[in-house]
């Protein structure tokens, strides 16, 4: 009886050690992977120029829609780099029920083009494959 149990354990150990082939291509199916090729977590709904301060000054508003899968993660930030008047702004994670972030650029000059890089940072890494690089002329 004891030898039968040992034989069964030995067979289970040998069969349990079988190696399986790993399909590397199927491992990059997460949108959080740096090598993800597919739709971004972010998309620009609109870029508007609006007056404020009694209409004397203007600002650009970038309405950025965030995918629900991203909104359920709480350790992300959105980094916005504006190149016309070099500036970087960090926007923290939003309430998961809020699908849109409004990015503001104050003191724009009408008729001038403003270009941005909008990056997604999760933890300590920046997912450059989700980068958006819009440009828009400030006009009413």
PDB file of C-alpha atoms in Angstrom:
ATOM      1  CA  UNK A   1       0.000   0.000   0.000  1.00  0.00           C
ATOM      2  CA  UNK A   2       2.807   2.352   0.943  1.00  0.00           C
ATOM      3  CA  UNK A   3       4.617   1.645  -2.326  1.00  0.00           C
ATOM      4  CA  UNK A   4       1.431   2.380  -4.322  1.00  0.00           C
ATOM      5  CA  UNK A   5       1.083   5.775  -2.650  1.00  0.00           C
ATOM      6  CA  UNK A   6       4.740   6.581  -3.349  1.00  0.00           C
ATOM      7  CA  UNK A   7       4.313   5.482  -6.971  1.00  0.00           C
ATOM      8  CA  UNK A   8       1.235   7.751  -7.376  1.00  0.00           C
ATOM      9  CA  UNK A   9       3.059  10.706  -5.798  1.00  0.00           C
ATOM     10  CA  UNK A  10       6.053  10.146  -8.084  1.00  0.00           C
ATOM     11  CA  UNK A  11       3.796  10.005 -11.163  1.00  0.00           C
ATOM     12  CA  UNK A  12       1.971  13.181 -10.077  1.00  0.00           C
ATOM     13  CA  UNK A  13       5.277  14.980  -9.545  1.00  0.00           C
ATOM     14  CA  UNK A  14       6.619  13.959 -12.949  1.00  0.00           C
ATOM     15  CA  UNK A  15       3.423  14.891 -14.780  1.00  0.00           C
ATOM     16  CA  UNK A  16       3.095  18.136 -12.806  1.00  0.00           C
ATOM     17  CA  UNK A  17       6.511  19.311 -13.935  1.00  0.00           C
ATOM     18  CA  UNK A  18       5.629  19.367 -17.614  1.00  0.00           C
ATOM     19  CA  UNK A  19       6.615  22.654 -19.196  1.00  0.00           C
ATOM     20  CA  UNK A  20       4.197  24.538 -21.396  1.00  0.00           C
ATOM     21  CA  UNK A  21       5.109  26.749 -24.301  1.00  0.00           C
ATOM     22  CA  UNK A  22       4.571  30.437 -23.558  1.00  0.00           C
ATOM     23  CA  UNK A  23       2.996  32.549 -26.277  1.00  0.00           C
ATOM     24  CA  UNK A  24       4.758  35.895 -25.772  1.00  0.00           C
ATOM     25  CA  UNK A  25       2.432  37.690 -28.190  1.00  0.00           C
ATOM     26  CA  UNK A  26      -0.572  36.874 -26.040  1.00  0.00           C
ATOM     27  CA  UNK A  27       1.048  38.412 -22.947  1.00  0.00           C
ATOM     28  CA  UNK A  28       0.841  42.030 -24.170  1.00  0.00           C
ATOM     29  CA  UNK A  29      -2.934  42.244 -24.026  1.00  0.00           C
ATOM     30  CA  UNK A  30      -3.084  44.630 -21.073  1.00  0.00           C
ATOM     31  CA  UNK A  31      -3.676  48.288 -21.908  1.00  0.00           C
ATOM     32  CA  UNK A  32      -1.381  49.165 -18.984  1.00  0.00           C
ATOM     33  CA  UNK A  33       1.634  47.555 -20.695  1.00  0.00           C
ATOM     34  CA  UNK A  34       4.222  49.980 -22.117  1.00  0.00           C
ATOM     35  CA  UNK A  35       4.200  48.090 -25.423  1.00  0.00           C
ATOM     36  CA  UNK A  36       0.401  48.146 -25.810  1.00  0.00           C
ATOM     37  CA  UNK A  37      -0.689  48.906 -29.348  1.00  0.00           C
ATOM     38  CA  UNK A  38      -4.347  49.832 -29.463  1.00  0.00           C
ATOM     39  CA  UNK A  39      -6.796  52.470 -28.322  1.00  0.00           C
ATOM     40  CA  UNK A  40      -5.641  54.946 -25.707  1.00  0.00           C
ATOM     41  CA  UNK A  41      -7.154  55.438 -22.269  1.00  0.00           C
ATOM     42  CA  UNK A  42      -7.625  59.114 -23.210  1.00  0.00           C
ATOM     43  CA  UNK A  43      -9.203  61.024 -26.078  1.00  0.00           C
ATOM     44  CA  UNK A  44      -9.743  64.710 -26.700  1.00  0.00           C
ATOM     45  CA  UNK A  45     -13.400  65.664 -26.932  1.00  0.00           C
ATOM     46  CA  UNK A  46     -12.748  69.327 -27.765  1.00  0.00           C
ATOM     47  CA  UNK A  47     -10.358  72.250 -27.424  1.00  0.00           C
ATOM     48  CA  UNK A  48     -12.050  75.593 -26.832  1.00  0.00           C
ATOM     49  CA  UNK A  49     -10.889  79.143 -26.303  1.00  0.00           C
ATOM     50  CA  UNK A  50     -13.076  81.087 -23.876  1.00  0.00           C
ATOM     51  CA  UNK A  51     -12.898  84.612 -22.474  1.00  0.00           C
ATOM     52  CA  UNK A  52     -12.678  85.237 -18.746  1.00  0.00           C
ATOM     53  CA  UNK A  53     -12.031  88.214 -16.448  1.00  0.00           C
ATOM     54  CA  UNK A  54     -14.665  90.397 -18.100  1.00  0.00           C
ATOM     55  CA  UNK A  55     -13.651  89.160 -21.537  1.00  0.00           C
ATOM     56  CA  UNK A  56     -10.249  90.880 -21.386  1.00  0.00           C
ATOM     57  CA  UNK A  57      -8.267  87.657 -21.101  1.00  0.00           C
ATOM     58  CA  UNK A  58      -8.628  84.254 -22.754  1.00  0.00           C
ATOM     59  CA  UNK A  59      -7.863  80.656 -21.847  1.00  0.00           C
ATOM     60  CA  UNK A  60      -7.867  77.360 -23.688  1.00  0.00           C
ATOM     61  CA  UNK A  61      -9.832  74.439 -22.316  1.00  0.00           C
ATOM     62  CA  UNK A  62      -8.940  70.918 -23.393  1.00  0.00           C
ATOM     63  CA  UNK A  63     -11.793  68.541 -22.632  1.00  0.00           C
ATOM     64  CA  UNK A  64     -10.105  65.174 -22.124  1.00  0.00           C
ATOM     65  CA  UNK A  65     -12.263  62.053 -21.900  1.00  0.00           C
ATOM     66  CA  UNK A  66     -10.886  59.231 -19.744  1.00  0.00           C
ATOM     67  CA  UNK A  67     -11.753  55.588 -20.310  1.00  0.00           C
ATOM     68  CA  UNK A  68     -13.672  53.895 -17.510  1.00  0.00           C
ATOM     69  CA  UNK A  69     -10.920  51.297 -17.064  1.00  0.00           C
ATOM     70  CA  UNK A  70      -8.445  54.095 -16.289  1.00  0.00           C
ATOM     71  CA  UNK A  71     -10.806  55.949 -13.944  1.00  0.00           C
ATOM     72  CA  UNK A  72     -11.024  52.821 -11.770  1.00  0.00           C
ATOM     73  CA  UNK A  73      -7.252  53.053 -11.132  1.00  0.00           C
ATOM     74  CA  UNK A  74      -6.381  55.586  -8.437  1.00  0.00           C
ATOM     75  CA  UNK A  75      -2.602  55.929  -8.778  1.00  0.00           C
ATOM     76  CA  UNK A  76      -2.497  57.703 -12.137  1.00  0.00           C
ATOM     77  CA  UNK A  77      -1.826  61.329 -12.963  1.00  0.00           C
ATOM     78  CA  UNK A  78      -2.081  63.239 -16.209  1.00  0.00           C
ATOM     79  CA  UNK A  79       0.965  65.308 -17.139  1.00  0.00           C
ATOM     80  CA  UNK A  80       0.402  68.163 -19.578  1.00  0.00           C
ATOM     81  CA  UNK A  81       3.383  69.846 -21.219  1.00  0.00           C
ATOM     82  CA  UNK A  82       2.589  73.071 -23.080  1.00  0.00           C
ATOM     83  CA  UNK A  83       5.283  74.067 -25.571  1.00  0.00           C
ATOM     84  CA  UNK A  84       4.388  77.584 -26.771  1.00  0.00           C
ATOM     85  CA  UNK A  85       5.029  79.120 -23.355  1.00  0.00           C
ATOM     86  CA  UNK A  86       6.851  76.159 -21.780  1.00  0.00           C
ATOM     87  CA  UNK A  87       4.920  74.892 -18.787  1.00  0.00           C
ATOM     88  CA  UNK A  88       4.136  71.529 -17.203  1.00  0.00           C
ATOM     89  CA  UNK A  89       1.026  70.825 -15.152  1.00  0.00           C
ATOM     90  CA  UNK A  90       0.083  67.660 -13.280  1.00  0.00           C
ATOM     91  CA  UNK A  91      -3.581  66.669 -12.871  1.00  0.00           C
ATOM     92  CA  UNK A  92      -4.344  64.049 -10.194  1.00  0.00           C
ATOM     93  CA  UNK A  93      -6.750  61.138 -10.609  1.00  0.00           C
ATOM     94  CA  UNK A  94     -10.382  62.205 -10.887  1.00  0.00           C
ATOM     95  CA  UNK A  95     -13.503  60.813  -9.295  1.00  0.00           C
ATOM     96  CA  UNK A  96     -14.310  57.559 -11.160  1.00  0.00           C
ATOM     97  CA  UNK A  97     -17.812  58.892 -11.889  1.00  0.00           C
ATOM     98  CA  UNK A  98     -16.348  61.919 -13.717  1.00  0.00           C
ATOM     99  CA  UNK A  99     -15.401  60.885 -17.277  1.00  0.00           C
ATOM    100  CA  UNK A 100     -13.946  64.229 -18.388  1.00  0.00           C
ATOM    101  CA  UNK A 101     -10.996  66.276 -17.184  1.00  0.00           C
ATOM    102  CA  UNK A 102     -10.808  69.923 -18.233  1.00  0.00           C
ATOM    103  CA  UNK A 103      -7.218  71.039 -18.768  1.00  0.00           C
ATOM    104  CA  UNK A 104      -6.788  74.798 -18.582  1.00  0.00           C
ATOM    105  CA  UNK A 105      -4.190  77.029 -20.218  1.00  0.00           C
ATOM    106  CA  UNK A 106      -4.563  80.597 -18.981  1.00  0.00           C
ATOM    107  CA  UNK A 107      -3.463  83.764 -20.730  1.00  0.00           C
ATOM    108  CA  UNK A 108      -3.471  82.585 -24.309  1.00  0.00           C
ATOM    109  CA  UNK A 109      -3.188  85.100 -27.120  1.00  0.00           C
ATOM    110  CA  UNK A 110      -5.858  84.966 -29.800  1.00  0.00           C
ATOM    111  CA  UNK A 111      -4.470  83.804 -33.151  1.00  0.00           C
ATOM    112  CA  UNK A 112      -1.498  81.958 -31.624  1.00  0.00           C
ATOM    113  CA  UNK A 113      -1.115  78.169 -31.865  1.00  0.00           C
ATOM    114  CA  UNK A 114      -0.588  76.182 -28.659  1.00  0.00           C
ATOM    115  CA  UNK A 115       0.803  72.646 -28.698  1.00  0.00           C
ATOM    116  CA  UNK A 116       0.689  70.093 -25.903  1.00  0.00           C
ATOM    117  CA  UNK A 117       1.899  66.644 -24.932  1.00  0.00           C
ATOM    118  CA  UNK A 118      -0.624  64.931 -22.689  1.00  0.00           C
ATOM    119  CA  UNK A 119       0.945  61.945 -20.934  1.00  0.00           C
ATOM    120  CA  UNK A 120      -0.425  59.292 -18.652  1.00  0.00           C
ATOM    121  CA  UNK A 121       1.694  58.413 -15.628  1.00  0.00           C
ATOM    122  CA  UNK A 122       0.780  55.359 -13.568  1.00  0.00           C
ATOM    123  CA  UNK A 123       2.885  54.815 -10.490  1.00  0.00           C
ATOM    124  CA  UNK A 124       6.390  55.902 -11.432  1.00  0.00           C
ATOM    125  CA  UNK A 125       6.148  55.097 -15.153  1.00  0.00           C
ATOM    126  CA  UNK A 126       4.913  57.181 -18.061  1.00  0.00           C
ATOM    127  CA  UNK A 127       2.923  55.266 -20.675  1.00  0.00           C
ATOM    128  CA  UNK A 128       4.169  57.010 -23.816  1.00  0.00           C
ATOM    129  CA  UNK A 129       2.006  54.745 -25.970  1.00  0.00           C
ATOM    130  CA  UNK A 130      -1.031  56.651 -24.629  1.00  0.00           C
ATOM    131  CA  UNK A 131       0.447  60.125 -25.338  1.00  0.00           C
ATOM    132  CA  UNK A 132      -1.733  62.694 -27.078  1.00  0.00           C
ATOM    133  CA  UNK A 133      -0.082  65.633 -28.885  1.00  0.00           C
ATOM    134  CA  UNK A 134      -2.732  68.129 -29.953  1.00  0.00           C
ATOM    135  CA  UNK A 135      -2.178  71.633 -31.299  1.00  0.00           C
ATOM    136  CA  UNK A 136      -4.877  74.292 -31.499  1.00  0.00           C
ATOM    137  CA  UNK A 137      -5.070  77.944 -32.483  1.00  0.00           C
ATOM    138  CA  UNK A 138      -6.592  80.171 -29.811  1.00  0.00           C
ATOM    139  CA  UNK A 139      -9.671  81.595 -31.469  1.00  0.00           C
ATOM    140  CA  UNK A 140     -13.185  82.369 -30.329  1.00  0.00           C
TER     141      UNK A 140
END
